[in-house]
Amino acid sequence: MAVDLINVKPGDRILDVGCGVGGPMRAIAAHSRAKVVGITINDYQVNRARTHNKKAGLDSLCEVVQGNFLEMPFPENSFDGAYSIEATCHAPKLEEVYAEIFRVLKPGSLYVSYEWVTTDKYKDSDPEHVEVIQGIERGDALPGLRNYTDIAETARKVGFEVVKEKDLAKPPAQPWWTRLKMGRIAYWRNHIVVTVLSALGIAPKGTVDVHEMLFKTADYLTRGGDSGIFTPMHMILCRKPEKKTETATNS
């Protein structure tokens, strides 16, 4: 859906902003046959992505670059399209990463992003709402969740035209959070396994703490989705305007 929204053709060069280990990159390259360049700041993710790309037979279409998406090592007007999948929520200032994406896109090109945001149901006067959102922020190392109204405003501020905006988590979409639910029995079963593996030195130090943190975060995400105060699927489609033709006037 993302690659179809930005009208990518085979042979186009598109940017994956915050590609991680490249799951969306490979799906998009295989679907579109476009050349995808992904950027991630994490060296481990770069190596894992390259390994997975090669295994999938897509390394000729997928390139992974280590770098900061707030200061990308690409020239202006060098990409035919761009996308980010639940990645720009990690930027301390959304305006900075949107401005960088705007810079490297060719005029007339499209950019689509799936953003993590609070919805119109979120009330900062409700202690439970605040607890849930802060739990998501802590567990996912976010600088602070933005409100859905901030996204289009920021895009326009850096120069984008907003083509479309929609929360893809709303019905008729199936609840995205149900897969995160885990019963207490399943949790304790996994907890025991992780504890034993850690004690034997098979699992790295800190694995038990990470497991506990992930369980708590999954609970906050589930509560956020179930109550409707949070969505990880706020889609915004933007266009970089075509260059304006300058006309000389004689006086």
JSON list of C-alpha atoms in Angstrom, two decimals:
[
{"chain": "A", "resi": 1, "resn": "MET", "atom": "CA", "xyz": [0.00, 0.00, 0.00]},
{"chain": "A", "resi": 2, "resn": "ALA", "atom": "CA", "xyz": [2.78, 2.42, 0.91]},
{"chain": "A", "resi": 3, "resn": "VAL", "atom": "CA", "xyz": [4.66, 1.97, -2.35]},
{"chain": "A", "resi": 4, "resn": "ASP", "atom": "CA", "xyz": [1.47, 2.19, -4.41]},
{"chain": "A", "resi": 5, "resn": "LEU", "atom": "CA", "xyz": [0.57, 5.46, -2.69]},
{"chain": "A", "resi": 6, "resn": "ILE", "atom": "CA", "xyz": [3.84, 7.07, -3.78]},
{"chain": "A", "resi": 7, "resn": "ASN", "atom": "CA", "xyz": [3.44, 5.91, -7.42]},
{"chain": "A", "resi": 8, "resn": "VAL", "atom": "CA", "xyz": [6.75, 4.07, -7.65]},
{"chain": "A", "resi": 9, "resn": "LYS", "atom": "CA", "xyz": [7.80, 2.45, -10.91]},
{"chain": "A", "resi": 10, "resn": "PRO", "atom": "CA", "xyz": [10.42, -0.23, -11.62]},
{"chain": "A", "resi": 11, "resn": "GLY", "atom": "CA", "xyz": [13.84, 1.40, -11.75]},
{"chain": "A", "resi": 12, "resn": "ASP", "atom": "CA", "xyz": [12.88, 4.34, -9.54]},
{"chain": "A", "resi": 13, "resn": "ARG", "atom": "CA", "xyz": [15.17, 5.13, -6.61]},
{"chain": "A", "resi": 14, "resn": "ILE", "atom": "CA", "xyz": [13.27, 5.49, -3.34]},
{"chain": "A", "resi": 15, "resn": "LEU", "atom": "CA", "xyz": [14.27, 6.10, 0.26]},
{"chain": "A", "resi": 16, "resn": "ASP", "atom": "CA", "xyz": [13.37, 4.07, 3.35]},
{"chain": "A", "resi": 17, "resn": "VAL", "atom": "CA", "xyz": [13.74, 6.50, 6.26]},
{"chain": "A", "resi": 18, "resn": "GLY", "atom": "CA", "xyz": [14.70, 4.50, 9.37]},
{"chain": "A", "resi": 19, "resn": "CYS", "atom": "CA", "xyz": [14.76, 1.09, 7.69]},
{"chain": "A", "resi": 20, "resn": "GLY", "atom": "CA", "xyz": [15.70, -1.06, 10.71]},
{"chain": "A", "resi": 21, "resn": "VAL", "atom": "CA", "xyz": [16.57, -4.58, 9.55]},
{"chain": "A", "resi": 22, "resn": "GLY", "atom": "CA", "xyz": [14.70, -4.01, 6.29]},
{"chain": "A", "resi": 23, "resn": "GLY", "atom": "CA", "xyz": [11.38, -5.87, 6.47]},
{"chain": "A", "resi": 24, "resn": "PRO", "atom": "CA", "xyz": [9.37, -3.19, 4.63]},
{"chain": "A", "resi": 25, "resn": "MET", "atom": "CA", "xyz": [12.33, -2.54, 2.31]},
{"chain": "A", "resi": 26, "resn": "ARG", "atom": "CA", "xyz": [12.33, -6.09, 1.00]},
{"chain": "A", "resi": 27, "resn": "ALA", "atom": "CA", "xyz": [8.54, -6.25, 0.63]},
{"chain": "A", "resi": 28, "resn": "ILE", "atom": "CA", "xyz": [8.49, -2.94, -1.24]},
{"chain": "A", "resi": 29, "resn": "ALA", "atom": "CA", "xyz": [11.44, -3.83, -3.51]},
{"chain": "A", "resi": 30, "resn": "ALA", "atom": "CA", "xyz": [9.90, -7.19, -4.39]},
{"chain": "A", "resi": 31, "resn": "HIS", "atom": "CA", "xyz": [6.50, -5.61, -5.09]},
{"chain": "A", "resi": 32, "resn": "SER", "atom": "CA", "xyz": [7.65, -2.58, -7.07]},
{"chain": "A", "resi": 33, "resn": "ARG", "atom": "CA", "xyz": [11.05, -3.64, -8.48]},
{"chain": "A", "resi": 34, "resn": "ALA", "atom": "CA", "xyz": [12.23, -0.17, -7.51]},
{"chain": "A", "resi": 35, "resn": "LYS", "atom": "CA", "xyz": [15.69, 0.42, -6.05]},
{"chain": "A", "resi": 36, "resn": "VAL", "atom": "CA", "xyz": [15.31, 1.03, -2.32]},
{"chain": "A", "resi": 37, "resn": "VAL", "atom": "CA", "xyz": [17.94, 2.83, -0.27]},
{"chain": "A", "resi": 38, "resn": "GLY", "atom": "CA", "xyz": [17.45, 2.40, 3.48]},
{"chain": "A", "resi": 39, "resn": "ILE", "atom": "CA", "xyz": [19.09, 4.45, 6.20]},
{"chain": "A", "resi": 40, "resn": "THR", "atom": "CA", "xyz": [19.46, 3.45, 9.86]},
{"chain": "A", "resi": 41, "resn": "ILE", "atom": "CA", "xyz": [21.75, 4.75, 12.57]},
{"chain": "A", "resi": 42, "resn": "ASN", "atom": "CA", "xyz": [22.31, 1.29, 14.05]},
{"chain": "A", "resi": 43, "resn": "ASP", "atom": "CA", "xyz": [25.34, -0.65, 12.77]},
{"chain": "A", "resi": 44, "resn": "TYR", "atom": "CA", "xyz": [23.87, -4.00, 13.91]},
{"chain": "A", "resi": 45, "resn": "GLN", "atom": "CA", "xyz": [20.72, -3.33, 11.90]},
{"chain": "A", "resi": 46, "resn": "VAL", "atom": "CA", "xyz": [22.77, -2.45, 8.82]},
{"chain": "A", "resi": 47, "resn": "ASN", "atom": "CA", "xyz": [24.56, -5.80, 8.92]},
{"chain": "A", "resi": 48, "resn": "ARG", "atom": "CA", "xyz": [21.37, -7.77, 9.61]},
{"chain": "A", "resi": 49, "resn": "ALA", "atom": "CA", "xyz": [19.50, -5.99, 6.82]},
{"chain": "A", "resi": 50, "resn": "ARG", "atom": "CA", "xyz": [22.25, -6.72, 4.31]},
{"chain": "A", "resi": 51, "resn": "THR", "atom": "CA", "xyz": [22.27, -10.39, 5.32]},
{"chain": "A", "resi": 52, "resn": "HIS", "atom": "CA", "xyz": [18.48, -10.68, 4.96]},
{"chain": "A", "resi": 53, "resn": "ASN", "atom": "CA", "xyz": [18.51, -8.81, 1.63]},
{"chain": "A", "resi": 54, "resn": "LYS", "atom": "CA", "xyz": [21.05, -11.25, 0.23]},
{"chain": "A", "resi": 55, "resn": "LYS", "atom": "CA", "xyz": [19.12, -14.29, 1.48]},
{"chain": "A", "resi": 56, "resn": "ALA", "atom": "CA", "xyz": [15.96, -12.94, -0.14]},
{"chain": "A", "resi": 57, "resn": "GLY", "atom": "CA", "xyz": [17.80, -12.41, -3.44]},
{"chain": "A", "resi": 58, "resn": "LEU", "atom": "CA", "xyz": [17.05, -8.69, -3.30]},
{"chain": "A", "resi": 59, "resn": "ASP", "atom": "CA", "xyz": [20.50, -7.24, -2.62]},
{"chain": "A", "resi": 60, "resn": "SER", "atom": "CA", "xyz": [20.61, -5.86, -6.18]},
{"chain": "A", "resi": 61, "resn": "LEU", "atom": "CA", "xyz": [17.53, -3.75, -5.41]},
{"chain": "A", "resi": 62, "resn": "CYS", "atom": "CA", "xyz": [18.17, -2.96, -1.73]},
{"chain": "A", "resi": 63, "resn": "GLU", "atom": "CA", "xyz": [20.98, -0.79, -0.39]},
{"chain": "A", "resi": 64, "resn": "VAL", "atom": "CA", "xyz": [21.48, -0.07, 3.32]},
{"chain": "A", "resi": 65, "resn": "VAL", "atom": "CA", "xyz": [23.36, 2.99, 4.57]},
{"chain": "A", "resi": 66, "resn": "GLN", "atom": "CA", "xyz": [24.40, 3.70, 8.13]},
{"chain": "A", "resi": 67, "resn": "GLY", "atom": "CA", "xyz": [23.56, 7.25, 9.07]},
{"chain": "A", "resi": 68, "resn": "ASN", "atom": "CA", "xyz": [21.36, 9.69, 10.94]},
{"chain": "A", "resi": 69, "resn": "PHE", "atom": "CA", "xyz": [18.07, 10.47, 9.22]},
{"chain": "A", "resi": 70, "resn": "LEU", "atom": "CA", "xyz": [18.33, 13.99, 10.64]},
{"chain": "A", "resi": 71, "resn": "GLU", "atom": "CA", "xyz": [21.52, 14.57, 8.59]},
{"chain": "A", "resi": 72, "resn": "MET", "atom": "CA", "xyz": [21.33, 12.23, 5.62]},
{"chain": "A", "resi": 73, "resn": "PRO", "atom": "CA", "xyz": [24.39, 11.73, 3.39]},
{"chain": "A", "resi": 74, "resn": "PHE", "atom": "CA", "xyz": [22.42, 12.19, 0.17]},
{"chain": "A", "resi": 75, "resn": "PRO", "atom": "CA", "xyz": [22.36, 15.14, -2.26]},
{"chain": "A", "resi": 76, "resn": "GLU", "atom": "CA", "xyz": [19.31, 17.31, -2.79]},
{"chain": "A", "resi": 77, "resn": "ASN", "atom": "CA", "xyz": [16.62, 16.16, -5.24]},
{"chain": "A", "resi": 78, "resn": "SER", "atom": "CA", "xyz": [18.04, 12.64, -5.53]},
{"chain": "A", "resi": 79, "resn": "PHE", "atom": "CA", "xyz": [15.08, 10.33, -4.79]},
{"chain": "A", "resi": 80, "resn": "ASP", "atom": "CA", "xyz": [11.92, 9.54, -6.77]},
{"chain": "A", "resi": 81, "resn": "GLY", "atom": "CA", "xyz": [9.94, 8.81, -3.61]},
{"chain": "A", "resi": 82, "resn": "ALA", "atom": "CA", "xyz": [10.28, 8.09, 0.09]},
{"chain": "A", "resi": 83, "resn": "TYR", "atom": "CA", "xyz": [8.51, 6.34, 2.94]},
{"chain": "A", "resi": 84, "resn": "SER", "atom": "CA", "xyz": [8.90, 5.71, 6.65]},
{"chain": "A", "resi": 85, "resn": "ILE", "atom": "CA", "xyz": [7.19, 2.93, 8.58]},
{"chain": "A", "resi": 86, "resn": "GLU", "atom": "CA", "xyz": [6.84, 3.69, 12.31]},
{"chain": "A", "resi": 87, "resn": "ALA", "atom": "CA", "xyz": [10.32, 5.24, 12.36]},
{"chain": "A", "resi": 88, "resn": "THR", "atom": "CA", "xyz": [10.13, 9.02, 12.51]},
{"chain": "A", "resi": 89, "resn": "CYS", "atom": "CA", "xyz": [8.42, 8.81, 15.90]},
{"chain": "A", "resi": 90, "resn": "HIS", "atom": "CA", "xyz": [11.98, 8.40, 17.24]},
{"chain": "A", "resi": 91, "resn": "ALA", "atom": "CA", "xyz": [13.02, 11.84, 16.00]},
{"chain": "A", "resi": 92, "resn": "PRO", "atom": "CA", "xyz": [13.24, 14.39, 18.85]},
{"chain": "A", "resi": 93, "resn": "LYS", "atom": "CA", "xyz": [11.84, 17.00, 16.44]},
{"chain": "A", "resi": 94, "resn": "LEU", "atom": "CA", "xyz": [9.63, 15.79, 13.61]},
{"chain": "A", "resi": 95, "resn": "GLU", "atom": "CA", "xyz": [10.27, 19.00, 11.70]},
{"chain": "A", "resi": 96, "resn": "GLU", "atom": "CA", "xyz": [13.98, 18.13, 11.36]},
{"chain": "A", "resi": 97, "resn": "VAL", "atom": "CA", "xyz": [13.48, 14.71, 9.78]},
{"chain": "A", "resi": 98, "resn": "TYR", "atom": "CA", "xyz": [10.65, 15.93, 7.53]},
{"chain": "A", "resi": 99, "resn": "ALA", "atom": "CA", "xyz": [12.87, 18.79, 6.35]},
{"chain": "A", "resi": 100, "resn": "GLU", "atom": "CA", "xyz": [15.64, 16.31, 5.46]},
{"chain": "A", "resi": 101, "resn": "ILE", "atom": "CA", "xyz": [13.24, 14.09, 3.53]},
{"chain": "A", "resi": 102, "resn": "PHE", "atom": "CA", "xyz": [11.92, 17.15, 1.70]},
{"chain": "A", "resi": 103, "resn": "ARG", "atom": "CA", "xyz": [15.50, 18.13, 0.80]},
{"chain": "A", "resi": 104, "resn": "VAL", "atom": "CA", "xyz": [16.47, 14.81, -0.79]},
{"chain": "A", "resi": 105, "resn": "LEU", "atom": "CA", "xyz": [13.23, 14.26, -2.73]},
{"chain": "A", "resi": 106, "resn": "LYS", "atom": "CA", "xyz": [12.93, 15.34, -6.35]},
{"chain": "A", "resi": 107, "resn": "PRO", "atom": "CA", "xyz": [10.30, 18.03, -6.99]},
{"chain": "A", "resi": 108, "resn": "GLY", "atom": "CA", "xyz": [6.89, 16.45, -7.59]},
{"chain": "A", "resi": 109, "resn": "SER", "atom": "CA", "xyz": [7.82, 13.28, -5.68]},
{"chain": "A", "resi": 110, "resn": "LEU", "atom": "CA", "xyz": [5.68, 11.73, -2.95]},
{"chain": "A", "resi": 111, "resn": "TYR", "atom": "CA", "xyz": [6.44, 10.72, 0.64]},
{"chain": "A", "resi": 112, "resn": "VAL", "atom": "CA", "xyz": [4.27, 8.51, 2.84]},
{"chain": "A", "resi": 113, "resn": "SER", "atom": "CA", "xyz": [4.71, 7.95, 6.57]},
{"chain": "A", "resi": 114, "resn": "TYR", "atom": "CA", "xyz": [3.04, 5.78, 9.20]},
{"chain": "A", "resi": 115, "resn": "GLU", "atom": "CA", "xyz": [3.26, 7.75, 12.44]},
{"chain": "A", "resi": 116, "resn": "TRP", "atom": "CA", "xyz": [2.76, 6.81, 16.09]},
{"chain": "A", "resi": 117, "resn": "VAL", "atom": "CA", "xyz": [0.39, 9.40, 17.58]},
{"chain": "A", "resi": 118, "resn": "THR", "atom": "CA", "xyz": [-2.23, 10.07, 20.21]},
{"chain": "A", "resi": 119, "resn": "THR", "atom": "CA", "xyz": [-5.74, 10.36, 18.77]},
{"chain": "A", "resi": 120, "resn": "ASP", "atom": "CA", "xyz": [-8.68, 12.68, 19.33]},
{"chain": "A", "resi": 121, "resn": "LYS", "atom": "CA", "xyz": [-9.79, 10.35, 22.14]},
{"chain": "A", "resi": 122, "resn": "TYR", "atom": "CA", "xyz": [-6.70, 11.09, 24.23]},
{"chain": "A", "resi": 123, "resn": "LYS", "atom": "CA", "xyz": [-7.29, 13.39, 27.21]},
{"chain": "A", "resi": 124, "resn": "ASP", "atom": "CA", "xyz": [-4.25, 14.72, 29.05]},
{"chain": "A", "resi": 125, "resn": "SER", "atom": "CA", "xyz": [-6.55, 15.35, 32.02]},
{"chain": "A", "resi": 126, "resn": "ASP", "atom": "CA", "xyz": [-7.21, 11.62, 32.40]},
{"chain": "A", "resi": 127, "resn": "PRO", "atom": "CA", "xyz": [-4.53, 9.99, 34.65]},
{"chain": "A", "resi": 128, "resn": "GLU", "atom": "CA", "xyz": [-5.04, 6.57, 33.05]},
{"chain": "A", "resi": 129, "resn": "HIS", "atom": "CA", "xyz": [-4.56, 8.00, 29.56]},
{"chain": "A", "resi": 130, "resn": "VAL", "atom": "CA", "xyz": [-1.36, 9.73, 30.69]},
{"chain": "A", "resi": 131, "resn": "GLU", "atom": "CA", "xyz": [-0.05, 6.53, 32.31]},
{"chain": "A", "resi": 132, "resn": "VAL", "atom": "CA", "xyz": [-0.63, 4.50, 29.13]},
{"chain": "A", "resi": 133, "resn": "ILE", "atom": "CA", "xyz": [1.01, 7.02, 26.82]},
{"chain": "A", "resi": 134, "resn": "GLN", "atom": "CA", "xyz": [4.01, 7.49, 29.12]},
{"chain": "A", "resi": 135, "resn": "GLY", "atom": "CA", "xyz": [4.36, 3.70, 29.35]},
{"chain": "A", "resi": 136, "resn": "ILE", "atom": "CA", "xyz": [4.49, 3.46, 25.55]},
{"chain": "A", "resi": 137, "resn": "GLU", "atom": "CA", "xyz": [7.04, 6.27, 25.40]},
{"chain": "A", "resi": 138, "resn": "ARG", "atom": "CA", "xyz": [9.32, 4.62, 28.00]},
{"chain": "A", "resi": 139, "resn": "GLY", "atom": "CA", "xyz": [9.04, 1.11, 26.60]},
{"chain": "A", "resi": 140, "resn": "ASP", "atom": "CA", "xyz": [9.71, 2.14, 23.01]},
{"chain": "A", "resi": 141, "resn": "ALA", "atom": "CA", "xyz": [12.38, 4.77, 23.76]},
{"chain": "A", "resi": 142, "resn": "LEU", "atom": "CA", "xyz": [10.35, 7.61, 22.27]},
{"chain": "A", "resi": 143, "resn": "PRO", "atom": "CA", "xyz": [11.16, 11.28, 22.89]},
{"chain": "A", "resi": 144, "resn": "GLY", "atom": "CA", "xyz": [7.43, 11.93, 23.30]},
{"chain": "A", "resi": 145, "resn": "LEU", "atom": "CA", "xyz": [4.35, 10.91, 21.36]},
{"chain": "A", "resi": 146, "resn": "ARG", "atom": "CA", "xyz": [2.86, 13.59, 19.15]},
{"chain": "A", "resi": 147, "resn": "ASN", "atom": "CA", "xyz": [-0.80, 14.36, 18.69]},
{"chain": "A", "resi": 148, "resn": "TYR", "atom": "CA", "xyz": [-2.30, 13.43, 15.32]},
{"chain": "A", "resi": 149, "resn": "THR", "atom": "CA", "xyz": [-2.93, 17.12, 14.56]},
{"chain": "A", "resi": 150, "resn": "ASP", "atom": "CA", "xyz": [0.80, 17.85, 14.71]},
{"chain": "A", "resi": 151, "resn": "ILE", "atom": "CA", "xyz": [1.72, 15.68, 11.73]},
{"chain": "A", "resi": 152, "resn": "ALA", "atom": "CA", "xyz": [0.16, 17.55, 8.81]},
{"chain": "A", "resi": 153, "resn": "GLU", "atom": "CA", "xyz": [1.03, 20.88, 10.41]},
{"chain": "A", "resi": 154, "resn": "THR", "atom": "CA", "xyz": [4.70, 19.89, 10.54]},
{"chain": "A", "resi": 155, "resn": "ALA", "atom": "CA", "xyz": [4.68, 18.55, 6.97]},
{"chain": "A", "resi": 156, "resn": "ARG", "atom": "CA", "xyz": [3.28, 21.82, 5.64]},
{"chain": "A", "resi": 157, "resn": "LYS", "atom": "CA", "xyz": [5.73, 23.82, 7.72]},
{"chain": "A", "resi": 158, "resn": "VAL", "atom": "CA", "xyz": [8.74, 22.31, 5.91]},
{"chain": "A", "resi": 159, "resn": "GLY", "atom": "CA", "xyz": [7.16, 22.81, 2.47]},
{"chain": "A", "resi": 160, "resn": "PHE", "atom": "CA", "xyz": [5.17, 19.65, 1.73]},
{"chain": "A", "resi": 161, "resn": "GLU", "atom": "CA", "xyz": [1.71, 19.60, 0.22]},
{"chain": "A", "resi": 162, "resn": "VAL", "atom": "CA", "xyz": [-0.50, 17.19, 2.21]},
{"chain": "A", "resi": 163, "resn": "VAL", "atom": "CA", "xyz": [-2.27, 14.90, -0.25]},
{"chain": "A", "resi": 164, "resn": "LYS", "atom": "CA", "xyz": [-4.01, 12.52, 2.14]},
{"chain": "A", "resi": 165, "resn": "GLU", "atom": "CA", "xyz": [-4.21, 11.75, 5.85]},
{"chain": "A", "resi": 166, "resn": "LYS", "atom": "CA", "xyz": [-5.93, 8.78, 7.49]},
{"chain": "A", "resi": 167, "resn": "ASP", "atom": "CA", "xyz": [-5.74, 6.59, 10.60]},
{"chain": "A", "resi": 168, "resn": "LEU", "atom": "CA", "xyz": [-5.39, 3.13, 9.06]},
{"chain": "A", "resi": 169, "resn": "ALA", "atom": "CA", "xyz": [-6.13, 1.47, 12.41]},
{"chain": "A", "resi": 170, "resn": "LYS", "atom": "CA", "xyz": [-9.77, 2.56, 12.40]},
{"chain": "A", "resi": 171, "resn": "PRO", "atom": "CA", "xyz": [-12.53, 0.10, 11.36]},
{"chain": "A", "resi": 172, "resn": "PRO", "atom": "CA", "xyz": [-12.95, -1.79, 9.12]},
{"chain": "A", "resi": 173, "resn": "ALA", "atom": "CA", "xyz": [-9.32, -2.61, 9.96]},
{"chain": "A", "resi": 174, "resn": "GLN", "atom": "CA", "xyz": [-8.94, -5.46, 12.45]},
{"chain": "A", "resi": 175, "resn": "PRO", "atom": "CA", "xyz": [-7.54, -4.54, 15.90]},
{"chain": "A", "resi": 176, "resn": "TRP", "atom": "CA", "xyz": [-3.75, -4.42, 15.56]},
{"chain": "A", "resi": 177, "resn": "TRP", "atom": "CA", "xyz": [-3.12, -4.85, 19.30]},
{"chain": "A", "resi": 178, "resn": "THR", "atom": "CA", "xyz": [-4.71, -8.28, 19.81]},
{"chain": "A", "resi": 179, "resn": "ARG", "atom": "CA", "xyz": [-1.50, -10.05, 18.77]},
{"chain": "A", "resi": 180, "resn": "LEU", "atom": "CA", "xyz": [0.31, -8.30, 21.64]},
{"chain": "A", "resi": 181, "resn": "LYS", "atom": "CA", "xyz": [-1.98, -9.73, 24.31]},
{"chain": "A", "resi": 182, "resn": "MET", "atom": "CA", "xyz": [-0.42, -12.42, 26.48]},
{"chain": "A", "resi": 183, "resn": "GLY", "atom": "CA", "xyz": [-2.04, -14.32, 29.34]},
{"chain": "A", "resi": 184, "resn": "ARG", "atom": "CA", "xyz": [-0.33, -14.63, 32.70]},
{"chain": "A", "resi": 185, "resn": "ILE", "atom": "CA", "xyz": [0.32, -18.35, 32.15]},
{"chain": "A", "resi": 186, "resn": "ALA", "atom": "CA", "xyz": [2.09, -17.70, 28.85]},
{"chain": "A", "resi": 187, "resn": "TYR", "atom": "CA", "xyz": [4.05, -14.87, 30.43]},
{"chain": "A", "resi": 188, "resn": "TRP", "atom": "CA", "xyz": [5.30, -16.97, 33.35]},
{"chain": "A", "resi": 189, "resn": "ARG", "atom": "CA", "xyz": [6.15, -19.86, 31.02]},
{"chain": "A", "resi": 190, "resn": "ASN", "atom": "CA", "xyz": [8.29, -17.56, 28.89]},
{"chain": "A", "resi": 191, "resn": "HIS", "atom": "CA", "xyz": [9.73, -15.87, 31.97]},
{"chain": "A", "resi": 192, "resn": "ILE", "atom": "CA", "xyz": [10.93, -19.20, 33.37]},
{"chain": "A", "resi": 193, "resn": "VAL", "atom": "CA", "xyz": [12.50, -20.20, 30.05]},
{"chain": "A", "resi": 194, "resn": "VAL", "atom": "CA", "xyz": [14.30, -16.86, 29.73]},
{"chain": "A", "resi": 195, "resn": "THR", "atom": "CA", "xyz": [15.50, -17.02, 33.35]},
{"chain": "A", "resi": 196, "resn": "VAL", "atom": "CA", "xyz": [16.92, -20.52, 32.88]},
{"chain": "A", "resi": 197, "resn": "LEU", "atom": "CA", "xyz": [18.66, -19.60, 29.61]},
{"chain": "A", "resi": 198, "resn": "SER", "atom": "CA", "xyz": [20.14, -16.52, 31.24]},
{"chain": "A", "resi": 199, "resn": "ALA", "atom": "CA", "xyz": [21.35, -18.52, 34.27]},
{"chain": "A", "resi": 200, "resn": "LEU", "atom": "CA", "xyz": [23.03, -21.02, 31.96]},
{"chain": "A", "resi": 201, "resn": "GLY", "atom": "CA", "xyz": [24.76, -18.21, 30.07]},
{"chain": "A", "resi": 202, "resn": "ILE", "atom": "CA", "xyz": [22.95, -19.07, 26.82]},
{"chain": "A", "resi": 203, "resn": "ALA", "atom": "CA", "xyz": [20.96, -15.82, 26.86]},
{"chain": "A", "resi": 204, "resn": "PRO", "atom": "CA", "xyz": [22.92, -12.55, 27.28]},
{"chain": "A", "resi": 205, "resn": "LYS", "atom": "CA", "xyz": [23.01, -10.68, 30.56]},
{"chain": "A", "resi": 206, "resn": "GLY", "atom": "CA", "xyz": [19.98, -8.45, 30.97]},
{"chain": "A", "resi": 207, "resn": "THR", "atom": "CA", "xyz": [17.64, -10.69, 28.95]},
{"chain": "A", "resi": 208, "resn": "VAL", "atom": "CA", "xyz": [15.29, -11.19, 31.90]},
{"chain": "A", "resi": 209, "resn": "ASP", "atom": "CA", "xyz": [14.98, -7.43, 32.44]},
{"chain": "A", "resi": 210, "resn": "VAL", "atom": "CA", "xyz": [14.32, -6.88, 28.73]},
{"chain": "A", "resi": 211, "resn": "HIS", "atom": "CA", "xyz": [11.63, -9.58, 28.74]},
{"chain": "A", "resi": 212, "resn": "GLU", "atom": "CA", "xyz": [9.90, -7.91, 31.68]},
{"chain": "A", "resi": 213, "resn": "MET", "atom": "CA", "xyz": [10.09, -4.50, 29.99]},
{"chain": "A", "resi": 214, "resn": "LEU", "atom": "CA", "xyz": [8.67, -5.84, 26.71]},
{"chain": "A", "resi": 215, "resn": "PHE", "atom": "CA", "xyz": [5.77, -7.48, 28.53]},
{"chain": "A", "resi": 216, "resn": "LYS", "atom": "CA", "xyz": [4.89, -4.24, 30.30]},
{"chain": "A", "resi": 217, "resn": "THR", "atom": "CA", "xyz": [5.20, -2.26, 27.08]},
{"chain": "A", "resi": 218, "resn": "ALA", "atom": "CA", "xyz": [2.95, -4.70, 25.21]},
{"chain": "A", "resi": 219, "resn": "ASP", "atom": "CA", "xyz": [0.35, -4.18, 27.93]},
{"chain": "A", "resi": 220, "resn": "TYR", "atom": "CA", "xyz": [0.51, -0.39, 27.52]},
{"chain": "A", "resi": 221, "resn": "LEU", "atom": "CA", "xyz": [0.27, -0.70, 23.73]},
{"chain": "A", "resi": 222, "resn": "THR", "atom": "CA", "xyz": [-2.73, -3.01, 24.09]},
{"chain": "A", "resi": 223, "resn": "ARG", "atom": "CA", "xyz": [-4.45, -0.58, 26.45]},
{"chain": "A", "resi": 224, "resn": "GLY", "atom": "CA", "xyz": [-3.68, 2.31, 24.12]},
{"chain": "A", "resi": 225, "resn": "GLY", "atom": "CA", "xyz": [-5.12, 0.50, 21.11]},
{"chain": "A", "resi": 226, "resn": "ASP", "atom": "CA", "xyz": [-8.12, -0.92, 22.94]},
{"chain": "A", "resi": 227, "resn": "SER", "atom": "CA", "xyz": [-9.11, 2.49, 24.33]},
{"chain": "A", "resi": 228, "resn": "GLY", "atom": "CA", "xyz": [-8.48, 4.18, 20.99]},
{"chain": "A", "resi": 229, "resn": "ILE", "atom": "CA", "xyz": [-6.20, 6.87, 22.47]},
{"chain": "A", "resi": 230, "resn": "PHE", "atom": "CA", "xyz": [-3.14, 5.69, 20.50]},
{"chain": "A", "resi": 231, "resn": "THR", "atom": "CA", "xyz": [-2.48, 4.54, 16.94]},
{"chain": "A", "resi": 232, "resn": "PRO", "atom": "CA", "xyz": [0.78, 3.38, 15.28]},
{"chain": "A", "resi": 233, "resn": "MET", "atom": "CA", "xyz": [-0.85, 3.69, 11.85]},
{"chain": "A", "resi": 234, "resn": "HIS", "atom": "CA", "xyz": [-1.58, 7.36, 11.26]},
{"chain": "A", "resi": 235, "resn": "MET", "atom": "CA", "xyz": [-0.83, 7.61, 7.55]},
{"chain": "A", "resi": 236, "resn": "ILE", "atom": "CA", "xyz": [0.13, 10.88, 5.88]},
{"chain": "A", "resi": 237, "resn": "LEU", "atom": "CA", "xyz": [0.87, 11.23, 2.17]},
{"chain": "A", "resi": 238, "resn": "CYS", "atom": "CA", "xyz": [2.82, 14.30, 1.10]},
{"chain": "A", "resi": 239, "resn": "ARG", "atom": "CA", "xyz": [4.13, 15.79, -2.13]},
{"chain": "A", "resi": 240, "resn": "LYS", "atom": "CA", "xyz": [7.16, 17.98, -2.69]},
{"chain": "A", "resi": 241, "resn": "PRO", "atom": "CA", "xyz": [5.87, 20.77, -4.96]},
{"chain": "A", "resi": 242, "resn": "GLU", "atom": "CA", "xyz": [7.17, 21.11, -8.48]},
{"chain": "A", "resi": 243, "resn": "LYS", "atom": "CA", "xyz": [9.68, 23.88, -8.96]},
{"chain": "A", "resi": 244, "resn": "LYS", "atom": "CA", "xyz": [8.01, 27.18, -9.70]},
{"chain": "A", "resi": 245, "resn": "THR", "atom": "CA", "xyz": [8.82, 28.69, -13.07]},
{"chain": "A", "resi": 246, "resn": "GLU", "atom": "CA", "xyz": [10.38, 32.08, -12.70]},
{"chain": "A", "resi": 247, "resn": "THR", "atom": "CA", "xyz": [9.30, 34.64, -15.28]},
{"chain": "A", "resi": 248, "resn": "ALA", "atom": "CA", "xyz": [11.26, 37.80, -15.86]},
{"chain": "A", "resi": 249, "resn": "THR", "atom": "CA", "xyz": [9.33, 41.02, -16.11]},
{"chain": "A", "resi": 250, "resn": "ASN", "atom": "CA", "xyz": [10.59, 44.11, -17.87]},
{"chain": "A", "resi": 251, "resn": "SER", "atom": "CA", "xyz": [9.72, 47.51, -16.55]}
]
